[in-house]
Every structure is written in C-alpha cells, then in structure tokens.
Tab-separated table of C-alpha atoms in Angstrom:
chain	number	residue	atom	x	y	z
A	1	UNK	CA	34.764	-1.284	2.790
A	2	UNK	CA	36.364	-4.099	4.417
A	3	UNK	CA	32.584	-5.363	5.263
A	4	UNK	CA	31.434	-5.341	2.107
A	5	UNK	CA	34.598	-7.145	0.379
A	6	UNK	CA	33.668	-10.063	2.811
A	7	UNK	CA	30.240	-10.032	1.765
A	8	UNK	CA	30.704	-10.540	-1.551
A	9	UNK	CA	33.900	-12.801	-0.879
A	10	UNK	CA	31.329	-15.409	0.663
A	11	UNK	CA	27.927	-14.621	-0.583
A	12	UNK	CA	28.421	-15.862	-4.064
A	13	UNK	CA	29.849	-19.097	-2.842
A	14	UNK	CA	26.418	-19.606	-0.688
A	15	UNK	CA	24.265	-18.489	-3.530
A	16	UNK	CA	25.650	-21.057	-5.886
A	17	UNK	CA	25.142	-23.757	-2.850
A	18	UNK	CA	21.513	-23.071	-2.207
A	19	UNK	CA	20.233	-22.782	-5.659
A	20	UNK	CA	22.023	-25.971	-6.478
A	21	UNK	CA	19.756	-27.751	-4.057
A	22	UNK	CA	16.456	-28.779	-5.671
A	23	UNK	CA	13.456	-26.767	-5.179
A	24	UNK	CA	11.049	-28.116	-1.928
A	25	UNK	CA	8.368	-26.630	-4.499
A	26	UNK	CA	9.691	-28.154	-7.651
A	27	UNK	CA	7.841	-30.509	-8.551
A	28	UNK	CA	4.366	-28.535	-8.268
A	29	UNK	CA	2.460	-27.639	-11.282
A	30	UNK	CA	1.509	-24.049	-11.065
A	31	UNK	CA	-1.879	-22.262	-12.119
A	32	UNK	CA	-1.918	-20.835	-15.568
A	33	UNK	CA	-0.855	-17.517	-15.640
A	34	UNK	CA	-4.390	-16.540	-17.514
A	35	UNK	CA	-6.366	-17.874	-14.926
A	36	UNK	CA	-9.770	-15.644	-13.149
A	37	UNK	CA	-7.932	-15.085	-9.360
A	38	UNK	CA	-9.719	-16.682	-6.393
A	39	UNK	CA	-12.608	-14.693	-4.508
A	40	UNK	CA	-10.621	-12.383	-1.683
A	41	UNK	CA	-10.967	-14.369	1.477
A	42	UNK	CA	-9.862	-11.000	3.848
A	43	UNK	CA	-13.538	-9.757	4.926
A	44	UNK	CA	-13.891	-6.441	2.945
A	45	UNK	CA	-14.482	-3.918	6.086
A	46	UNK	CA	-10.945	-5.626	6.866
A	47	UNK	CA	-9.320	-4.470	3.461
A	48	UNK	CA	-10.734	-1.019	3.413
A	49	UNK	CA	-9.544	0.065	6.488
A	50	UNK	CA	-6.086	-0.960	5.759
A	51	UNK	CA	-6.198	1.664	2.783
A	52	UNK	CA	-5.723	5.244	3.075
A	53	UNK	CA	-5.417	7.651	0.660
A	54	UNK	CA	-4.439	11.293	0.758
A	55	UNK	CA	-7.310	12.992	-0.864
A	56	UNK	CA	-9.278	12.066	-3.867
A	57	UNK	CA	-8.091	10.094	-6.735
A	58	UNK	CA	-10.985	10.905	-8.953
A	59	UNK	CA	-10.157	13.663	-11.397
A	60	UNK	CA	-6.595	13.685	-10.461
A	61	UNK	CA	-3.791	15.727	-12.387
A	62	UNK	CA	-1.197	12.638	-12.306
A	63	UNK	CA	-1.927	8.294	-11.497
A	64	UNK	CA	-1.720	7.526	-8.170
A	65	UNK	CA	0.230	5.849	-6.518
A	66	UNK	CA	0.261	3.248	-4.029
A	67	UNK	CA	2.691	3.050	-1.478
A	68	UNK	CA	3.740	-0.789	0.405
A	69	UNK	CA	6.199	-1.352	3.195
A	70	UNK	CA	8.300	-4.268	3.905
A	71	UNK	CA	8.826	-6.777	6.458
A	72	UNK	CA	8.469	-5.375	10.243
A	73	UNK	CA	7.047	-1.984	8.576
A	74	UNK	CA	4.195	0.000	8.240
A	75	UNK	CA	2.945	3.037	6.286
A	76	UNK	CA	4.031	5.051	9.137
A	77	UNK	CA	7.551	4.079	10.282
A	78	UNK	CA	8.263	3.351	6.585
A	79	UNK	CA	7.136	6.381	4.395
A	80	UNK	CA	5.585	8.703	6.557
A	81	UNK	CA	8.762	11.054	6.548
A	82	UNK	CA	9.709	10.942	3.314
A	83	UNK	CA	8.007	9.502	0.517
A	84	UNK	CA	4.481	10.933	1.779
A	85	UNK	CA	5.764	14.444	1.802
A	86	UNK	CA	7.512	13.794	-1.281
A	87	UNK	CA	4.736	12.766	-3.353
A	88	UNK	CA	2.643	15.926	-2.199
A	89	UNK	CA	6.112	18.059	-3.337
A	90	UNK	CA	5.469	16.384	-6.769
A	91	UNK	CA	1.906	16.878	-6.774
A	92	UNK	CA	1.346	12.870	-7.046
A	93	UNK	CA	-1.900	11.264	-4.887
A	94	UNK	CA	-1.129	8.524	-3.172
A	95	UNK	CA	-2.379	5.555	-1.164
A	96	UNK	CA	-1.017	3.103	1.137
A	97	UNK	CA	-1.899	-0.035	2.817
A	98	UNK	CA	-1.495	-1.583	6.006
A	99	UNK	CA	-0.671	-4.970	5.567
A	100	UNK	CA	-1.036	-7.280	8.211
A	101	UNK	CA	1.029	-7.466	10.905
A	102	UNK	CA	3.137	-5.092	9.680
A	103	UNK	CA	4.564	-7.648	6.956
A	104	UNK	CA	4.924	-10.104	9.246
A	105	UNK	CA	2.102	-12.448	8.842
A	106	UNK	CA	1.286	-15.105	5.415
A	107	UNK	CA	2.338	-13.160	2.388
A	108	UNK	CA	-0.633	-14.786	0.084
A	109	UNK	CA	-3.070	-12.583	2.662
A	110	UNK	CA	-1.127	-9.327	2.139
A	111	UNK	CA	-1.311	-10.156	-1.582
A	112	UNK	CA	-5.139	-9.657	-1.045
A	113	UNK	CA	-4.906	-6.412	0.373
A	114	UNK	CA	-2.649	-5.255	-2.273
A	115	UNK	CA	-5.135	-6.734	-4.816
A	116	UNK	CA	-8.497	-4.617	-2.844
A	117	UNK	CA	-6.314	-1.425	-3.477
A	118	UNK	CA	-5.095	-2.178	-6.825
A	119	UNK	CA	-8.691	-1.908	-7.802
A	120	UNK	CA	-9.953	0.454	-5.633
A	121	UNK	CA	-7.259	3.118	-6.012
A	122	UNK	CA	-7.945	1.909	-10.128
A	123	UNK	CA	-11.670	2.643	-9.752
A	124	UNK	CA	-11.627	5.805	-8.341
A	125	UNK	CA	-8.805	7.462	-10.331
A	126	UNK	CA	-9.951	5.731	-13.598
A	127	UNK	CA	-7.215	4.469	-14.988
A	128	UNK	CA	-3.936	2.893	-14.195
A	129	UNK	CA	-1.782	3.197	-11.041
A	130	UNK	CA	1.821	3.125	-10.409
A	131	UNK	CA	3.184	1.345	-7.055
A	132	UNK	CA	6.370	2.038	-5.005
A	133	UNK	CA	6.754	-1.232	-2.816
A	134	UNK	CA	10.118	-1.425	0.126
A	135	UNK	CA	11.540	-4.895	0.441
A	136	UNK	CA	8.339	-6.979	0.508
A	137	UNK	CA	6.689	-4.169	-0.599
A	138	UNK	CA	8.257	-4.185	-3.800
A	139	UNK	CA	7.586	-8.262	-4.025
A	140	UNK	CA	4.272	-8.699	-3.031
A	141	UNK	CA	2.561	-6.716	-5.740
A	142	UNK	CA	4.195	-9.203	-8.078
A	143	UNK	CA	1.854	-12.013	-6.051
A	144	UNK	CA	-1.232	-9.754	-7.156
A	145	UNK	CA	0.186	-9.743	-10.442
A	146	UNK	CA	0.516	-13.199	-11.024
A	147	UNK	CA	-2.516	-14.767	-9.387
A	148	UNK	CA	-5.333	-12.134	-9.719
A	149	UNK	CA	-4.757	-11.519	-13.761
A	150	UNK	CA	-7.294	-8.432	-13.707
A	151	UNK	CA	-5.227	-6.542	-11.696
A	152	UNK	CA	-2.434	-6.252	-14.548
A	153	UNK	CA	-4.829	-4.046	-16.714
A	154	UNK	CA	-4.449	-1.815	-13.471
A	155	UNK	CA	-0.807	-0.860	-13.304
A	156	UNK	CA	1.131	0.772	-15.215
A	157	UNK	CA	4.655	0.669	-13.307
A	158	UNK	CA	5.967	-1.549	-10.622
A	159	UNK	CA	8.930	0.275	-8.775
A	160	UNK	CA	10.676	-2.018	-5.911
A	161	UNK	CA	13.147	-0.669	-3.329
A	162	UNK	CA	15.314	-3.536	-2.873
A	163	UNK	CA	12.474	-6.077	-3.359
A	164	UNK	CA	12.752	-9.890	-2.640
A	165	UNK	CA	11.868	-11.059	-5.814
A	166	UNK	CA	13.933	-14.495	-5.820
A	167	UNK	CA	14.093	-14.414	-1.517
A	168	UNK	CA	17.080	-14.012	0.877
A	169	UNK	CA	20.164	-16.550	2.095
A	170	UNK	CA	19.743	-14.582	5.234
A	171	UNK	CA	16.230	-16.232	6.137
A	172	UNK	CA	17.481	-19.659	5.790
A	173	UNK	CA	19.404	-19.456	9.067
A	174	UNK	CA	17.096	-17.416	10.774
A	175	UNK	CA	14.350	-19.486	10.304
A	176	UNK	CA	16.025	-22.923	11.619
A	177	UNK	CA	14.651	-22.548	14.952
A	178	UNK	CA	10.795	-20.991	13.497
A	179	UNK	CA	10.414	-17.470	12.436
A	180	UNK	CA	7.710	-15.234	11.237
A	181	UNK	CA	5.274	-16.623	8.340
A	182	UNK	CA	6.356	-13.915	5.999
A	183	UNK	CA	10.255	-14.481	6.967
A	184	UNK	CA	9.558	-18.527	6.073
A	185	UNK	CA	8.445	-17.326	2.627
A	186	UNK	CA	11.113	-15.020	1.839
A	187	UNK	CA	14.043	-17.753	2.187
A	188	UNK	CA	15.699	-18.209	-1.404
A	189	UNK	CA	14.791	-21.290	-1.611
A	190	UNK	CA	11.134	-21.075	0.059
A	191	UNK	CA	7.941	-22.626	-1.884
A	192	UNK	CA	6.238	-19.294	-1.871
A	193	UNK	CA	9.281	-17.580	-4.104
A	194	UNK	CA	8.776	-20.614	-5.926
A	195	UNK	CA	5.601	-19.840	-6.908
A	196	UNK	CA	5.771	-16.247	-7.155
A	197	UNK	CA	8.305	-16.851	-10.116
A	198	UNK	CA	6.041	-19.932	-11.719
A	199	UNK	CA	5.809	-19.480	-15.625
A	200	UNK	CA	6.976	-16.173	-16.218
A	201	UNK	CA	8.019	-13.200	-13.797
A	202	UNK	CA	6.538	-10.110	-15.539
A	203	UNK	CA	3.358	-9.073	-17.742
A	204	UNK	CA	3.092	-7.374	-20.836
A	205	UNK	CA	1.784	-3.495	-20.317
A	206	UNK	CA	3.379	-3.528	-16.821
A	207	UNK	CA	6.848	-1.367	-16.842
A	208	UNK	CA	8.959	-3.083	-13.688
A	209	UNK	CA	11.989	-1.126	-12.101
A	210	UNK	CA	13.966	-2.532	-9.829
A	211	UNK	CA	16.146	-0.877	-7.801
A	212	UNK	CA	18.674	-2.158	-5.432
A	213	UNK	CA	21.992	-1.839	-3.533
A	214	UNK	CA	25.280	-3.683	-3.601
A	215	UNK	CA	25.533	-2.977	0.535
A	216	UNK	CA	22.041	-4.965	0.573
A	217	UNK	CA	22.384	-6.878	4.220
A	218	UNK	CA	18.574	-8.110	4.386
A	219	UNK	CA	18.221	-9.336	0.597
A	220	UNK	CA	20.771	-10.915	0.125
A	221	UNK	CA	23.206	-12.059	-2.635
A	222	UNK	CA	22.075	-8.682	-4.174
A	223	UNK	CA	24.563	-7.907	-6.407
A	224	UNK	CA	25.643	-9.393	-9.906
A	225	UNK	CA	23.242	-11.554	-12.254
A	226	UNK	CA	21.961	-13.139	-9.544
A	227	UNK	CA	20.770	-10.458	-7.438
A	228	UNK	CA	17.334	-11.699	-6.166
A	229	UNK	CA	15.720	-8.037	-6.640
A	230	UNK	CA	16.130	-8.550	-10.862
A	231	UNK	CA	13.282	-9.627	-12.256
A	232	UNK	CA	14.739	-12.143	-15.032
A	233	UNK	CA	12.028	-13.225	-17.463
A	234	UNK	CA	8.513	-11.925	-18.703
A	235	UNK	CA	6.811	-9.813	-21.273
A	236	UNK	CA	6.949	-6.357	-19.171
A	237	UNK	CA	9.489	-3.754	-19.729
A	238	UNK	CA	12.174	-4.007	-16.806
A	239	UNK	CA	14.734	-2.050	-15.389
A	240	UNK	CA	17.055	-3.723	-13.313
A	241	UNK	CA	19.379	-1.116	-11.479
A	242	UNK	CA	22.001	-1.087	-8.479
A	243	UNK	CA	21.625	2.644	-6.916
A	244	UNK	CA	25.669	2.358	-7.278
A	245	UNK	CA	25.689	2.348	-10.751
A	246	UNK	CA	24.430	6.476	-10.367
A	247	UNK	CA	26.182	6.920	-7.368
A	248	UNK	CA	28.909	4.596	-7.134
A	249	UNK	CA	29.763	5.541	-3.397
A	250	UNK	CA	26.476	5.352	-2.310
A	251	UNK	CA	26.870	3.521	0.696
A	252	UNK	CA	23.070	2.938	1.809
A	253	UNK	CA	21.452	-0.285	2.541
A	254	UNK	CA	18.871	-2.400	2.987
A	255	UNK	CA	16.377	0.438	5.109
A	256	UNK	CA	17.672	3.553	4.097
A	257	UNK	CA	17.151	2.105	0.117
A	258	UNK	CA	13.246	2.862	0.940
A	259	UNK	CA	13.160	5.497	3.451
A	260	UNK	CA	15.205	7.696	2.372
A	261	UNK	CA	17.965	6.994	-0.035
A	262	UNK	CA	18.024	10.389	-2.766
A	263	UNK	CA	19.587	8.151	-5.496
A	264	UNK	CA	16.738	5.730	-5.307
A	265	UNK	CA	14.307	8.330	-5.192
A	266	UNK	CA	15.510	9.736	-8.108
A	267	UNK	CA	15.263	6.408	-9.973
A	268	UNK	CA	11.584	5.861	-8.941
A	269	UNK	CA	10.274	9.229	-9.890
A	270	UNK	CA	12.175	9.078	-13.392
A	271	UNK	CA	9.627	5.890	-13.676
A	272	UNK	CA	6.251	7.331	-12.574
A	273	UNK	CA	7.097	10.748	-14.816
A	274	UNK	CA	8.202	8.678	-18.089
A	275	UNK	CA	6.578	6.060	-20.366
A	276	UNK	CA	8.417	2.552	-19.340
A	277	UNK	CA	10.521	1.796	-16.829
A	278	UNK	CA	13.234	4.000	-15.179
A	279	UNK	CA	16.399	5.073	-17.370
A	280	UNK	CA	19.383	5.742	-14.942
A	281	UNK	CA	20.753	7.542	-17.782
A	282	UNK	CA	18.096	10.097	-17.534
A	283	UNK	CA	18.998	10.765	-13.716
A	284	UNK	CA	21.165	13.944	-13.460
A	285	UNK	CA	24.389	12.973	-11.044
A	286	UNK	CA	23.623	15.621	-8.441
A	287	UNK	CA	21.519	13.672	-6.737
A	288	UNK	CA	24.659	11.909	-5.904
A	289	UNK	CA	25.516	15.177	-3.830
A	290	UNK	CA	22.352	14.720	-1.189
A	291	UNK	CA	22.153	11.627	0.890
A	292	UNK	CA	18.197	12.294	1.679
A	293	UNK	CA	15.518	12.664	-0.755
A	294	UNK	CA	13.214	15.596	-0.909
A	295	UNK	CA	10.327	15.585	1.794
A	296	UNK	CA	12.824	14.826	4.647
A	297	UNK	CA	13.067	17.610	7.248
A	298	UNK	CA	16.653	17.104	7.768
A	299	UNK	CA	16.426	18.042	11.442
A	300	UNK	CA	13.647	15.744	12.037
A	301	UNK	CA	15.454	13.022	10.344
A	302	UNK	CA	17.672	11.285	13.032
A	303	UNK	CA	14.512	11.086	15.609
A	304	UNK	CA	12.638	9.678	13.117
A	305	UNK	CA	15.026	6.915	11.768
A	306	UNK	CA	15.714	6.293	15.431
A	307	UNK	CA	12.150	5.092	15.906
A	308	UNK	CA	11.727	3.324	12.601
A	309	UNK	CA	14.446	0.853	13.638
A	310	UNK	CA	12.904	0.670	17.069
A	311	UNK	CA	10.271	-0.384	15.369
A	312	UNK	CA	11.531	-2.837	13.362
A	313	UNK	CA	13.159	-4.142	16.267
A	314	UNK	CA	10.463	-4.369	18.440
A	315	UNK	CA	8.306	-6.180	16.189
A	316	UNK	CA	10.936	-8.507	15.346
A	317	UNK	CA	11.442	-9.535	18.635
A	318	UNK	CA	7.438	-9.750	19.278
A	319	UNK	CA	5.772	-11.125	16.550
A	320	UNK	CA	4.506	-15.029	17.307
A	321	UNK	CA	7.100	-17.806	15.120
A	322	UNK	CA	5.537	-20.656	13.307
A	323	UNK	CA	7.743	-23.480	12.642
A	324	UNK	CA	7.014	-24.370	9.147
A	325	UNK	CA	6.507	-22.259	5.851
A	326	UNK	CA	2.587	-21.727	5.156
A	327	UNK	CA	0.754	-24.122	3.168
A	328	UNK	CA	0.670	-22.770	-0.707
A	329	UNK	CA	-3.357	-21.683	-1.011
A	330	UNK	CA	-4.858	-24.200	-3.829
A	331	UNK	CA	-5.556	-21.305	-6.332
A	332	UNK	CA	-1.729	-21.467	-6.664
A	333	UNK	CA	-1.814	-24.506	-8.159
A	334	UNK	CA	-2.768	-25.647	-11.742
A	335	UNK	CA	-4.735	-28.554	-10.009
A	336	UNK	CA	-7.366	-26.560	-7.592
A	337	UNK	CA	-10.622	-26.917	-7.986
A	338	UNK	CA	-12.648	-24.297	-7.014
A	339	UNK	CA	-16.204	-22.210	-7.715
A	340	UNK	CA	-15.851	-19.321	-10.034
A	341	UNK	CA	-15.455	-16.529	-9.189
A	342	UNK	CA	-16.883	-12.783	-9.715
A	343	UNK	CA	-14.650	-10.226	-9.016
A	344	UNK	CA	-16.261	-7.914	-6.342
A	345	UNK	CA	-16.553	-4.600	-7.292
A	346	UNK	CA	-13.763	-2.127	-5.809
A	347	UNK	CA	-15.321	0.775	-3.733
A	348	UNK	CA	-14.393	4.368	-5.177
A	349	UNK	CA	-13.900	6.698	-1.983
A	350	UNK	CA	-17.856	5.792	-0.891
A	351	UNK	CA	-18.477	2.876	2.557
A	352	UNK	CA	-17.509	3.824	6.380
A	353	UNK	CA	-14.103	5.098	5.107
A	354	UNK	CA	-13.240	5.822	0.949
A	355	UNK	CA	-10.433	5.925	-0.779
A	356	UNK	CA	-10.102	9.269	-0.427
A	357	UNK	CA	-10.067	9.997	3.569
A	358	UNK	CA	-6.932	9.973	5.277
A	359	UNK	CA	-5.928	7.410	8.351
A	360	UNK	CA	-3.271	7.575	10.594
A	361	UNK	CA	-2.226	3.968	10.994
C-alpha cells in the first residue's frame, strides 16, 4: 500500500507537467478520418504467417476473436496459458498475430498486421470480429481503426487490457539514452500518440472497453480522468473501467491485467457476450474471490509466469535501440500525396497457411 500511495502522490504532479508542454506533433495536420488507408507495405506471405487461428472461422457458432500482445510479448508468452484455453472453455474461435519483434519494432508496421487479420479473420467468419489487445495490444488496433477506415465495418468490440491509448510518463525517461521504436512511440507525449488520437478517438458501430488498473506500473498515470487507457472522445460506445472498481482489492498490475487477472477477464467476456461495451454492473462479485481466470492450470501457473517475465526481460535487454522516434508514414498526414489505392483482398483460410491452421509461434 505504501507503494501505491507514492505513486499516485507524484504521478499526478508529472502528468500535469508533461501534458503542459506543447505537443512535438502539434502543429501537424492529420489525414481525414474518412480517408481510403494506404496499400499494406508488409509483403503478404509476411502477414499471413504472423496469423494463426484455432480452427475455422467460417460457419462459426460465436465472432471470433482476435487476440494481440503488448510490448516485449508474443502470442505465446502472453495468452497461451490463459486466454487461449479460455476462449475454447467458452466455445469462442480465435486468432492471434505475431507482431513484429514481439512489439518491439515501429508500431505503424504492426498496425498493418493487425489490419491483414482484421480482414482476413472478417472474410472467413463473415461478419464482424471482436479483439482482446494487452498493453499495445489493446492500442494498436485503434491505429487500424483510424487510418485504414474499412476495417471499422469489421469490428464489433475493441476490449484493451491496460492499453496505451494516450502513452506512458514511464517511456520518457527510459528513452533519454535510445530505446526500442515501439517504446519511442508510446511516451505520453510521443508524435505517434499524437496521431493515434488526431480528430476523434473512437468510431461509430465500434463498442470500446477499456479496462485498466490503479497499480498500473508500465502505463502510467493510470488512474483518475486522466488515465491514458480511457478513450475520451468519439462516436463509439465506450466503457472506461478500473478492475478496482469490481474488486476494489485487486492488487494486479500492469502483466497480470492481460495474462491472467479473473476480474479483467470477467469484464472482457461480459463485452464479447453482450451488445455494446462491457457493464461492470453486470459482473457478479465472485470473481473477486479467484485471482486467475478460467483456462489457467493453477499448478502450471507459476512456471509459466516465470518464463513470461523471462521473456519480457530478455527481449528487453536484446532488442536493437534507435535514438529517435520513427518518422510519422505520410498517409498520416492530411498533406500526403499518394496513388490510390485498392484494398487487397483478405485470404479466407486458403494460400501456404489459412486462417484456419494452427501455428505455434
């Protein structure tokens, strides 16, 4: 308790210090939020083998639904072990892609691959999709969203575990001596999250729930009105909601929030099995009375938590620094000239691989 009292004793007063300072991005005039997305530039052998899907989405009983992991993560390390056996529990399909370098590398190229399996997984099933995104999981669907306006026809709901919708105070720091792309583009007061929140932060037809929690060391402020997981502005239905507010002594954070947290579980699949958003009034307290959500073999648990934060650690430590945020790509401004283009038509389980074949990572 005493750790978390200091973190919000000092938090807010950096929060209001940053986003005092004027925007590095600010005074760039942003493509219209109507606007036909660029051509993918991510060769398409490239995309499809960075999507897996456990077994066919044509014909299914219940949407799909696509699973992304965050920064330093993985399919693997971050939902092998729970939310993959969870969504078989529930009788839910589901995808997930690999995105590169496990979320380490330029953001705008995992947006791609999140757009490629918006439209595949959307082809094959037939209708919309629901996503579960961790961290920058939960973000970088939003960058599909806004620049690629075919793909919100697509989705119906937009669940984030802790994303980093408006960025993190933590990355400002980190990244004074060069970080990872993705890291550069996460800061608070980056150019990317600039642009990710140009115009308006939601769609209409898209349901967006948020969920976060107070103990939130990565994203950070992540508590009060200006937690930078709530989405503020838009025509989409949101749900903005602090795990907390079910469970108030949940004590999970920033990892466990999309791993394996049973509160935020609960929260997510209340989305994907209503119309709209999530309604924490709908979720019954006793989840409050299981730290791990269904799927988790409870005796497999520790071993495999151990090696997710390996994981994270190891890649961390490994993956190359650049010393400067990426350039913005031109199609994110209102400016950019460019050739039309067609969208290429998303592959429905047929090619090398298909949507519906199962990879390990």
């Amino acid at each position: 308790m005493d750790r978390r009292r200091a973190i919000h004793a000092v938090v807010p007063a950096l929060a209001a210090l940053v986003f005092a300072l004027p925007a590095t991005a600010g005074a760039t005039a942003y493509a219209p939020v109507n606007r036909t997305g660029p051509k993918l530039s991510v060769p398409a052998a490239k995309l499809d083998g960075a999507l897996a899907c456990d077994g066919p989405l044509a014909g299914a009983a219940h949407p799909p639904v696509l699973l992304v992991p965050g920064t330093t993560l993985n399919p693997t390390t971050d939902f092998s072990y729970g939310w993959e056996p969870a969504l078989r529990q529930l009788g839910y399909p589901y995808c997930t892609i690999d995105l590169p370098g496990n979320a380490m590398a330029d953001i705008q190229t995992a947006g791609e691959y999140v757009v490629y399996a918006i439209r595949t997984m959307h082809a094959a099933y037939g209708g919309r999709i629901d996503i579960i995104g961790h961290s920058q999981g939960g973000m970088v669907p939003r960058w599909a969203l806004r620049f690629w306006p075919d793909t919100r026809a697509m989705v119906d709901d937009l669940i984030g575990l802790s994303p980093s919708n408006h960025g993190t105070l933590d990355a400002i720091p980190l990244c004074e001596v060069g970080c990872a792309a993705s890291i550069w583009q996460q800061r608070s007061n980056a150019n990317f999250i600039a642009a990710l929140n140009s115009r308006q932060e939601t769609f209409a037809g898209v349901s967006y729930t948020d969920v976060y929690t107070l103990t939130d060391e990565v994203v950070v402020p992540n508590f009060g009105p200006a937690a930078s997981s709530s989405l503020r502005g838009g025509r989409g239905a949101i749900t903005n909601v602090a795990i907390q507010t079910v469970c108030p002594t949940d004590p999970t954070e920033h990892i466990g929030i999309g791993i394996y947290d049973d509160t935020a579980y609960a929260l997510a699949v209340d989305a994907i099995t209503h119309p709209g958003p999530a309604d924490p009034g709908r979720v019954s307290r006793t989840v409050c009375l299981d730290p791990l959500m269904p799927g988790i073999d409870p005796a497999a648990f520790p071993l495999n938590l151990a090696k997710t934060n390996a994981a994270v650690a190891t890649t961390l430590a490994a993956y190359p620094h650049v010393p400067a945020e990426p350039r913005l790509a031109c199609y994110v401004t209102a400016t950019c000239r460019r050739p039309s283009s067609r969208r290429p038509s998303a592959r429905s389980g047929s090619g090398s691989r298909g949507a519906a074949a199962r990879r390990s990572p």
